């Protein structure tokens, strides 16, 4: 035993020491990980640190234990929370917005039980402005409404504010004169539009950022974005909004309409247990952003949202550091706004090595000692300092010998040359290049790839965009080279020579007779002559990752195009149409799914393209073909699910020319006559004029002319490089039978307001492979988490009637093939299956459930 003891004791000691070392290493690693994690508890130290950039306060809506909605406030340096607006029996207070000088608060008082959300359409409240020092308030409008959620005011100055009256008109109120002025001629039937402070853009509760014709007091509508809660920065250069359920927070540079993010969805700077983001608002000074965050719960009325603030670069709207948690109320805190006062020595945000001047206004009151981060010291009433390295710098000036202290702040970003955000064609001979910041072009050169120097170019949109006119002989140039552009930094950063690929030919190939054009969500919203080309998603319709229309039972409305197309084609008795479509649904032989309709109802149709089974058909109204255009129908083509198809058709003088996928299609055309009986009609894409017979798939590139294109022009459109380059492989999918093992609960409509669509995640066990599932890595016996539609257009779907143990036929597709769903609400309530692969069920859940057994 002694020999064994002598052998094993040292071994035991070594093993024990190693184990202790491993435990210590793990503990230290966990400590390091925790040190990098944003604390979930309130952190007064970080609040005080954030308030160093400037003192101030935030306000917000809070639902108290009694169920009342009140407006509360808190200082930036922390401390207690307090109610700002006195309670009123039978009323709730919403939509708080601080004036640019921080002296006043605008809010709306609604009758108890009503809100500014879509669930309470038609409700209104009293718009008040409160003096935050005296707490006296003034009724600005006895009947005002929000824009669909709780945004009701934009301060255009310290004296003027924009609001929406109960009839839907956009108005301006002057506090000094008491006068109300109408800003837009046309009201909104449901909610209304709020204007940017400079009056150049406007938005409703759906992110759009339409352009304002101030002289005509009308809107030039833009393509609407996914998400909600849009708003404008005080300098009117940016629009920002919630890009989807729980994130991201998007920003759009309004001059160029380039989109990027302020906060990502599940942003790593947030605590992982509270990173479901909503209600963003940028301060008037644009140095802070406030928002709410919950523990992965959406409900805007019941979820436990707490409020966060983050330091913001006012030039780029990029967050500096990490967000700081400001409330821990066990209930709903939402719709914050924040105000900060400027530091006496200012806050500066610069790029690269920069020399700045600082001065004390109290020059006659002795000498001043200066201290700057980095142990730099000066004396005098004014100083100059060069900041050479990126970082944050604090500037302090103290009156000598023992006087007061003043503070300033400088943030230096790393030097970087301008970047090209995009290049696109404009007309037949124009190219527009957008930069990520204003540029200096004094040493710039623009040329073609062959070295030909171009001189017909200029900067626009605040020097954010370069517009180039190509010479006649170079209209089909494939590449453009730009060099010598610099940024506006004090030490300018110069771009290296950059080659930009541009479309080989302009699309559309000709503007002659063009009455409607739509390419993708960032494309033209009006023709050069001013005719509108806006399309608006309705119901379950989205923009996909390329900006194409994606239809899942909804449709797209072209609100101003139907009347225009009808009248223009009636004048000429001719029409040409081009589309790129990708069918996704299974269409039965006896179903007529509408792809494009120019109609008012099923008895009055000018032009309709439908899918029946795998085939496309044309209905067109003439005196000989009846008011519905279906006395004689024309078969156009056979299409395949999942594949893009390019369609061009041209009609005039009883002759119809059709090209499908670049090839002339033989058609037995029996349609004859002119368009003398065409009337003003609605134009819809993806459904009938009444939103019925929905078609499932994608639509991109839609053209309509009021003339019959020649056979040569049709062939040119059918084979244009921009169309051919858009052809893609179909989305992979697998069909399986699977047993429902666990269900997430069905969400209520209130739970996912303001959306009208929702999905749920369910856990299934695969019982049988039908087709293609092996390519997705799925085999019998696997557990899979599947997202399925539960609500569409606020209508409950049959999927809500699923029962545990039921076996269903599922059409599985990967989530990454459906980025448009990332902006929607998904109910997640599973207690198992955390390691199971995730799929989306592309089945048609607004149709009857297909199942076997239970």
Tab-separated table of N, CA and C in Angstrom, residues 438-552:
chain	number	residue	atom	x	y	z
A	438	UNK	N	-20.736	63.752	-48.331
A	438	UNK	CA	-20.489	64.810	-49.320
A	438	UNK	C	-19.035	64.787	-49.787
A	439	UNK	N	-18.818	65.055	-51.077
A	439	UNK	CA	-17.470	64.957	-51.646
A	439	UNK	C	-17.026	66.292	-52.233
A	440	UNK	N	-15.712	66.440	-52.354
A	440	UNK	CA	-15.065	67.571	-53.003
A	440	UNK	C	-14.589	67.076	-54.372
A	441	UNK	N	-14.991	67.751	-55.437
A	441	UNK	CA	-14.692	67.267	-56.793
A	441	UNK	C	-13.687	68.142	-57.535
A	442	UNK	N	-12.993	69.038	-56.828
A	442	UNK	CA	-12.110	69.982	-57.512
A	442	UNK	C	-10.935	69.308	-58.221
A	443	UNK	N	-10.537	68.131	-57.773
A	443	UNK	CA	-9.443	67.414	-58.432
A	443	UNK	C	-9.932	66.106	-59.048
A	444	UNK	N	-11.230	65.998	-59.268
A	444	UNK	CA	-11.810	64.734	-59.719
A	444	UNK	C	-11.714	64.579	-61.233
A	445	UNK	N	-11.660	63.328	-61.650
A	445	UNK	CA	-11.678	62.964	-63.062
A	445	UNK	C	-12.702	61.850	-63.244
A	446	UNK	N	-13.540	61.989	-64.286
A	446	UNK	CA	-14.536	60.970	-64.621
A	446	UNK	C	-14.248	60.524	-66.049
A	447	UNK	N	-14.119	59.228	-66.238
A	447	UNK	CA	-13.778	58.742	-67.575
A	447	UNK	C	-14.381	57.363	-67.809
A	448	UNK	N	-14.366	56.941	-69.056
A	448	UNK	CA	-14.801	55.602	-69.421
A	448	UNK	C	-13.652	54.618	-69.234
A	449	UNK	N	-13.982	53.346	-69.289
A	449	UNK	CA	-12.963	52.320	-69.071
A	449	UNK	C	-11.864	52.378	-70.120
A	450	UNK	N	-12.185	52.901	-71.311
A	450	UNK	CA	-11.163	52.982	-72.361
A	450	UNK	C	-10.273	54.211	-72.236
A	451	UNK	N	-10.473	55.009	-71.175
A	451	UNK	CA	-9.650	56.187	-70.943
A	451	UNK	C	-10.250	57.489	-71.429
A	452	UNK	N	-11.400	57.438	-72.110
A	452	UNK	CA	-12.043	58.660	-72.598
A	452	UNK	C	-12.505	59.511	-71.423
A	453	UNK	N	-11.984	60.729	-71.309
A	453	UNK	CA	-12.337	61.629	-70.211
A	453	UNK	C	-13.673	62.295	-70.514
A	454	UNK	N	-14.580	62.277	-69.530
A	454	UNK	CA	-15.894	62.889	-69.677
A	454	UNK	C	-15.916	64.227	-68.954
A	455	UNK	N	-16.592	65.185	-69.542
A	455	UNK	CA	-16.676	66.528	-68.948
A	455	UNK	C	-18.095	66.916	-68.557
A	456	UNK	N	-19.086	66.214	-69.085
A	456	UNK	CA	-20.484	66.581	-68.811
A	456	UNK	C	-20.972	65.863	-67.559
A	457	UNK	N	-20.514	66.331	-66.405
A	457	UNK	CA	-20.947	65.759	-65.136
A	457	UNK	C	-21.033	66.852	-64.077
A	458	UNK	N	-21.786	66.579	-63.026
A	458	UNK	CA	-21.956	67.553	-61.943
A	458	UNK	C	-22.346	66.835	-60.655
A	459	UNK	N	-22.145	67.520	-59.542
A	459	UNK	CA	-22.575	67.010	-58.249
A	459	UNK	C	-23.951	67.577	-57.917
A	460	UNK	N	-24.740	66.792	-57.172
A	460	UNK	CA	-26.070	67.231	-56.756
A	460	UNK	C	-26.399	66.631	-55.397
A	461	UNK	N	-27.593	66.895	-54.901
A	461	UNK	CA	-28.069	66.369	-53.612
A	461	UNK	C	-27.071	66.647	-52.492
A	462	UNK	N	-26.661	67.917	-52.387
A	462	UNK	CA	-25.717	68.276	-51.336
A	462	UNK	C	-24.365	67.632	-51.519
A	463	UNK	N	-23.943	67.472	-52.782
A	463	UNK	CA	-22.654	66.873	-53.139
A	463	UNK	C	-22.551	65.414	-52.707
A	464	UNK	N	-23.712	64.742	-52.595
A	464	UNK	CA	-23.743	63.320	-52.288
A	464	UNK	C	-23.876	62.463	-53.546
A	465	UNK	N	-24.275	63.067	-54.653
A	465	UNK	CA	-24.513	62.314	-55.879
A	465	UNK	C	-23.761	62.942	-57.049
A	466	UNK	N	-23.249	62.092	-57.903
A	466	UNK	CA	-22.572	62.495	-59.134
A	466	UNK	C	-23.453	62.075	-60.305
A	467	UNK	N	-23.823	63.031	-61.149
A	467	UNK	CA	-24.626	62.746	-62.333
A	467	UNK	C	-23.759	62.925	-63.573
A	468	UNK	N	-23.677	61.869	-64.378
A	468	UNK	CA	-22.833	61.867	-65.565
A	468	UNK	C	-23.711	61.680	-66.794
A	469	UNK	N	-23.521	62.535	-67.802
A	469	UNK	CA	-24.186	62.371	-69.087
A	469	UNK	C	-23.187	61.771	-70.075
A	470	UNK	N	-23.538	60.615	-70.610
A	470	UNK	CA	-22.649	59.947	-71.555
A	470	UNK	C	-22.785	60.543	-72.950
A	471	UNK	N	-21.701	60.661	-73.687
A	471	UNK	CA	-21.799	61.119	-75.081
A	471	UNK	C	-22.545	60.086	-75.924
A	472	UNK	N	-23.079	60.532	-77.053
A	472	UNK	CA	-23.913	59.691	-77.908
A	472	UNK	C	-23.241	58.372	-78.252
A	473	UNK	N	-21.953	58.427	-78.579
A	473	UNK	CA	-21.255	57.220	-79.026
A	473	UNK	C	-20.905	56.296	-77.868
A	474	UNK	N	-21.193	56.700	-76.628
A	474	UNK	CA	-20.802	55.886	-75.466
A	474	UNK	C	-21.993	55.502	-74.594
A	475	UNK	N	-23.214	55.548	-75.142
A	475	UNK	CA	-24.390	55.265	-74.330
A	475	UNK	C	-24.436	53.826	-73.833
A	476	UNK	N	-23.734	52.934	-74.519
A	476	UNK	CA	-23.716	51.540	-74.107
A	476	UNK	C	-22.449	51.184	-73.339
A	477	UNK	N	-21.812	52.177	-72.709
A	477	UNK	CA	-20.594	51.929	-71.943
A	477	UNK	C	-20.871	50.937	-70.820
A	478	UNK	N	-19.942	50.025	-70.602
A	478	UNK	CA	-20.115	49.013	-69.583
A	478	UNK	C	-19.540	49.427	-68.238
A	479	UNK	N	-18.572	50.339	-68.237
A	479	UNK	CA	-17.926	50.717	-66.977
A	479	UNK	C	-17.571	52.190	-66.977
A	480	UNK	N	-17.571	52.749	-65.780
A	480	UNK	CA	-17.219	54.148	-65.554
A	480	UNK	C	-16.117	54.173	-64.511
A	481	UNK	N	-15.108	55.014	-64.691
A	481	UNK	CA	-14.006	55.129	-63.741
A	481	UNK	C	-14.013	56.529	-63.151
A	482	UNK	N	-14.030	56.616	-61.813
A	482	UNK	CA	-13.972	57.912	-61.142
A	482	UNK	C	-12.759	57.922	-60.224
A	483	UNK	N	-12.104	59.053	-60.153
A	483	UNK	CA	-10.928	59.174	-59.293
A	483	UNK	C	-10.762	60.624	-58.881
A	484	UNK	N	-10.035	60.821	-57.774
A	484	UNK	CA	-9.740	62.175	-57.317
A	484	UNK	C	-10.786	62.797	-56.432
A	485	UNK	N	-11.891	62.121	-56.169
A	485	UNK	CA	-12.899	62.670	-55.261
A	485	UNK	C	-12.387	62.571	-53.826
A	486	UNK	N	-12.620	63.610	-53.054
A	486	UNK	CA	-12.159	63.660	-51.676
A	486	UNK	C	-13.327	63.989	-50.745
A	487	UNK	N	-13.141	63.673	-49.466
A	487	UNK	CA	-14.165	64.038	-48.498
A	487	UNK	C	-13.919	65.453	-47.988
A	488	UNK	N	-14.732	65.896	-47.006
A	488	UNK	CA	-14.650	67.268	-46.504
A	488	UNK	C	-13.866	67.353	-45.194
A	489	UNK	N	-13.128	66.302	-44.866
A	489	UNK	CA	-12.346	66.345	-43.632
A	489	UNK	C	-11.294	67.435	-43.721
A	490	UNK	N	-10.818	67.880	-42.539
A	490	UNK	CA	-9.807	68.937	-42.525
A	490	UNK	C	-8.534	68.474	-43.224
A	491	UNK	N	-8.197	67.202	-43.048
A	491	UNK	CA	-7.131	66.584	-43.821
A	491	UNK	C	-7.831	65.642	-44.806
A	492	UNK	N	-8.154	66.112	-46.008
A	492	UNK	CA	-9.035	65.358	-46.907
A	492	UNK	C	-8.513	63.959	-47.217
A	493	UNK	N	-9.460	63.020	-47.279
A	493	UNK	CA	-9.155	61.653	-47.646
A	493	UNK	C	-9.582	61.444	-49.096
A	494	UNK	N	-8.651	61.024	-49.903
A	494	UNK	CA	-8.857	60.932	-51.339
A	494	UNK	C	-9.229	59.505	-51.747
A	495	UNK	N	-10.260	59.388	-52.570
A	495	UNK	CA	-10.642	58.095	-53.115
A	495	UNK	C	-9.599	57.624	-54.124
A	496	UNK	N	-9.321	56.340	-54.119
A	496	UNK	CA	-8.516	55.769	-55.192
A	496	UNK	C	-9.403	55.583	-56.414
A	497	UNK	N	-8.792	55.382	-57.551
A	497	UNK	CA	-9.567	55.188	-58.777
A	497	UNK	C	-10.524	54.013	-58.594
A	498	UNK	N	-11.788	54.232	-58.911
A	498	UNK	CA	-12.827	53.220	-58.712
A	498	UNK	C	-13.551	52.961	-60.021
A	499	UNK	N	-13.614	51.690	-60.406
A	499	UNK	CA	-14.320	51.299	-61.627
A	499	UNK	C	-15.715	50.829	-61.247
A	500	UNK	N	-16.729	51.387	-61.896
A	500	UNK	CA	-18.119	51.073	-61.591
A	500	UNK	C	-18.770	50.424	-62.802
A	501	UNK	N	-19.340	49.250	-62.602
A	501	UNK	CA	-20.056	48.583	-63.674
A	501	UNK	C	-21.448	49.200	-63.790
A	502	UNK	N	-21.839	49.536	-64.993
A	502	UNK	CA	-23.172	50.102	-65.222
A	502	UNK	C	-23.900	49.223	-66.229
A	503	UNK	N	-25.235	49.245	-66.223
A	503	UNK	CA	-25.975	48.418	-67.175
A	503	UNK	C	-25.529	48.696	-68.608
A	504	UNK	N	-25.450	47.618	-69.403
A	504	UNK	CA	-24.980	47.749	-70.780
A	504	UNK	C	-25.891	48.637	-71.606
A	505	UNK	N	-27.187	48.562	-71.338
A	505	UNK	CA	-28.144	49.400	-72.058
A	505	UNK	C	-29.168	49.914	-71.074
A	506	UNK	N	-29.695	51.052	-71.357
A	506	UNK	CA	-30.705	51.633	-70.473
A	506	UNK	C	-31.954	50.765	-70.480
A	507	UNK	N	-32.603	50.684	-69.351
A	507	UNK	CA	-33.879	49.994	-69.258
A	507	UNK	C	-34.873	50.958	-68.639
A	508	UNK	N	-35.979	51.217	-69.246
A	508	UNK	CA	-36.440	50.661	-70.525
A	508	UNK	C	-35.660	51.215	-71.716
A	509	UNK	N	-35.722	50.478	-72.829
A	509	UNK	CA	-34.944	50.844	-74.005
A	509	UNK	C	-35.448	52.136	-74.640
A	510	UNK	N	-36.727	52.458	-74.464
A	510	UNK	CA	-37.283	53.674	-75.052
A	510	UNK	C	-38.323	54.270	-74.109
A	511	UNK	N	-38.414	55.606	-74.109
A	511	UNK	CA	-39.412	56.310	-73.309
A	511	UNK	C	-40.642	56.684	-74.124
A	512	UNK	N	-40.584	56.495	-75.420
A	512	UNK	CA	-41.680	56.923	-76.289
A	512	UNK	C	-42.957	56.143	-75.976
A	513	UNK	N	-43.981	56.858	-75.549
A	513	UNK	CA	-45.249	56.221	-75.236
A	513	UNK	C	-45.297	55.535	-73.890
A	514	UNK	N	-44.261	55.671	-73.079
A	514	UNK	CA	-44.203	54.999	-71.785
A	514	UNK	C	-45.160	55.670	-70.797
A	515	UNK	N	-46.042	54.896	-70.180
A	515	UNK	CA	-46.992	55.459	-69.211
A	515	UNK	C	-46.822	54.875	-67.814
A	516	UNK	N	-46.097	53.753	-67.689
A	516	UNK	CA	-45.848	53.189	-66.354
A	516	UNK	C	-44.565	52.372	-66.404
A	517	UNK	N	-43.724	52.518	-65.374
A	517	UNK	CA	-42.494	51.741	-65.269
A	517	UNK	C	-42.245	51.416	-63.806
A	518	UNK	N	-41.907	50.174	-63.544
A	518	UNK	CA	-41.523	49.774	-62.188
A	518	UNK	C	-40.443	48.707	-62.303
A	519	UNK	N	-39.313	48.967	-61.640
A	519	UNK	CA	-38.195	48.022	-61.712
A	519	UNK	C	-38.015	47.284	-60.397
A	520	UNK	N	-37.810	48.019	-59.327
A	520	UNK	CA	-37.667	47.451	-57.983
A	520	UNK	C	-37.881	48.566	-56.989
A	521	UNK	N	-37.843	48.252	-55.699
A	521	UNK	CA	-38.309	49.193	-54.679
A	521	UNK	C	-37.535	50.505	-54.666
A	522	UNK	N	-36.262	50.504	-55.112
A	522	UNK	CA	-35.490	51.733	-55.143
A	522	UNK	C	-35.461	52.354	-56.533
A	523	UNK	N	-36.315	51.855	-57.425
A	523	UNK	CA	-36.353	52.387	-58.773
A	523	UNK	C	-37.166	53.665	-58.862
A	524	UNK	N	-37.488	54.055	-60.097
A	524	UNK	CA	-38.231	55.296	-60.332
A	524	UNK	C	-39.612	55.226	-59.703
A	525	UNK	N	-40.065	56.328	-59.143
A	525	UNK	CA	-41.443	56.432	-58.648
A	525	UNK	C	-42.266	57.358	-59.521
A	526	UNK	N	-41.633	57.959	-60.512
A	526	UNK	CA	-42.362	58.766	-61.491
A	526	UNK	C	-41.534	58.846	-62.766
A	527	UNK	N	-42.235	59.071	-63.887
A	527	UNK	CA	-41.576	59.195	-65.173
A	527	UNK	C	-40.956	60.580	-65.314
A	528	UNK	N	-40.069	60.778	-66.308
A	528	UNK	CA	-39.487	62.115	-66.507
A	528	UNK	C	-40.527	63.208	-66.693
A	529	UNK	N	-41.727	62.846	-67.228
A	529	UNK	CA	-42.780	63.858	-67.404
A	529	UNK	C	-43.600	64.080	-66.135
A	530	UNK	N	-43.240	63.379	-65.049
A	530	UNK	CA	-43.936	63.569	-63.777
A	530	UNK	C	-45.033	62.571	-63.499
A	531	UNK	N	-45.388	61.725	-64.469
A	531	UNK	CA	-46.446	60.737	-64.232
A	531	UNK	C	-46.020	59.754	-63.149
A	532	UNK	N	-46.893	59.481	-62.164
A	532	UNK	CA	-46.515	58.643	-61.017
A	532	UNK	C	-46.415	57.169	-61.371
A	533	UNK	N	-45.486	56.467	-60.705
A	533	UNK	CA	-45.291	55.030	-60.906
A	533	UNK	C	-45.142	54.315	-59.560
A	534	UNK	N	-45.835	54.780	-58.554
A	534	UNK	CA	-45.717	54.213	-57.217
A	534	UNK	C	-46.533	52.934	-57.100
A	535	UNK	N	-46.004	51.951	-56.389
A	535	UNK	CA	-46.780	50.773	-56.013
A	535	UNK	C	-46.701	50.619	-54.497
A	536	UNK	N	-47.807	50.177	-53.900
A	536	UNK	CA	-47.926	50.127	-52.443
A	536	UNK	C	-48.350	48.724	-52.028
A	537	UNK	N	-47.600	48.060	-51.118
A	537	UNK	CA	-47.990	46.712	-50.688
A	537	UNK	C	-49.258	46.730	-49.849
A	538	UNK	N	-50.090	45.727	-50.065
A	538	UNK	CA	-51.324	45.559	-49.314
A	538	UNK	C	-51.389	44.116	-48.816
A	539	UNK	N	-51.770	43.942	-47.549
A	539	UNK	CA	-51.874	42.590	-47.014
A	539	UNK	C	-50.532	41.900	-46.990
A	540	UNK	N	-50.534	40.602	-47.309
A	540	UNK	CA	-49.310	39.817	-47.227
A	540	UNK	C	-48.503	39.988	-48.507
A	541	UNK	N	-47.917	41.164	-48.657
A	541	UNK	CA	-47.061	41.490	-49.794
A	541	UNK	C	-45.842	42.222	-49.256
A	542	UNK	N	-44.671	41.877	-49.751
A	542	UNK	CA	-43.422	42.399	-49.216
A	542	UNK	C	-42.480	42.778	-50.352
A	543	UNK	N	-41.369	43.410	-49.978
A	543	UNK	CA	-40.228	43.566	-50.884
A	543	UNK	C	-39.233	42.467	-50.535
A	544	UNK	N	-38.722	41.754	-51.548
A	544	UNK	CA	-37.711	40.757	-51.244
A	544	UNK	C	-36.343	41.419	-51.160
A	545	UNK	N	-35.284	40.596	-51.009
A	545	UNK	CA	-33.958	41.163	-50.778
A	545	UNK	C	-33.436	41.945	-51.968
A	546	UNK	N	-34.001	41.737	-53.158
A	546	UNK	CA	-33.592	42.498	-54.338
A	546	UNK	C	-34.498	43.692	-54.582
A	547	UNK	N	-35.523	43.857	-53.768
A	547	UNK	CA	-36.455	44.955	-53.954
A	547	UNK	C	-37.602	44.625	-54.871
A	548	UNK	N	-37.755	43.343	-55.252
A	548	UNK	CA	-38.877	42.931	-56.092
A	548	UNK	C	-40.129	42.752	-55.241
A	549	UNK	N	-41.304	42.723	-55.914
A	549	UNK	CA	-42.556	42.465	-55.212
A	549	UNK	C	-42.643	40.977	-54.879
A	550	UNK	N	-42.916	40.673	-53.613
A	550	UNK	CA	-43.089	39.290	-53.196
A	550	UNK	C	-44.494	39.139	-52.648
A	551	UNK	N	-45.265	38.214	-53.226
A	551	UNK	CA	-46.692	38.091	-52.937
A	551	UNK	C	-46.986	36.757	-52.274
A	552	UNK	N	-47.661	36.838	-51.104
A	552	UNK	CA	-48.017	35.640	-50.355
A	552	UNK	C	-49.493	35.689	-49.967
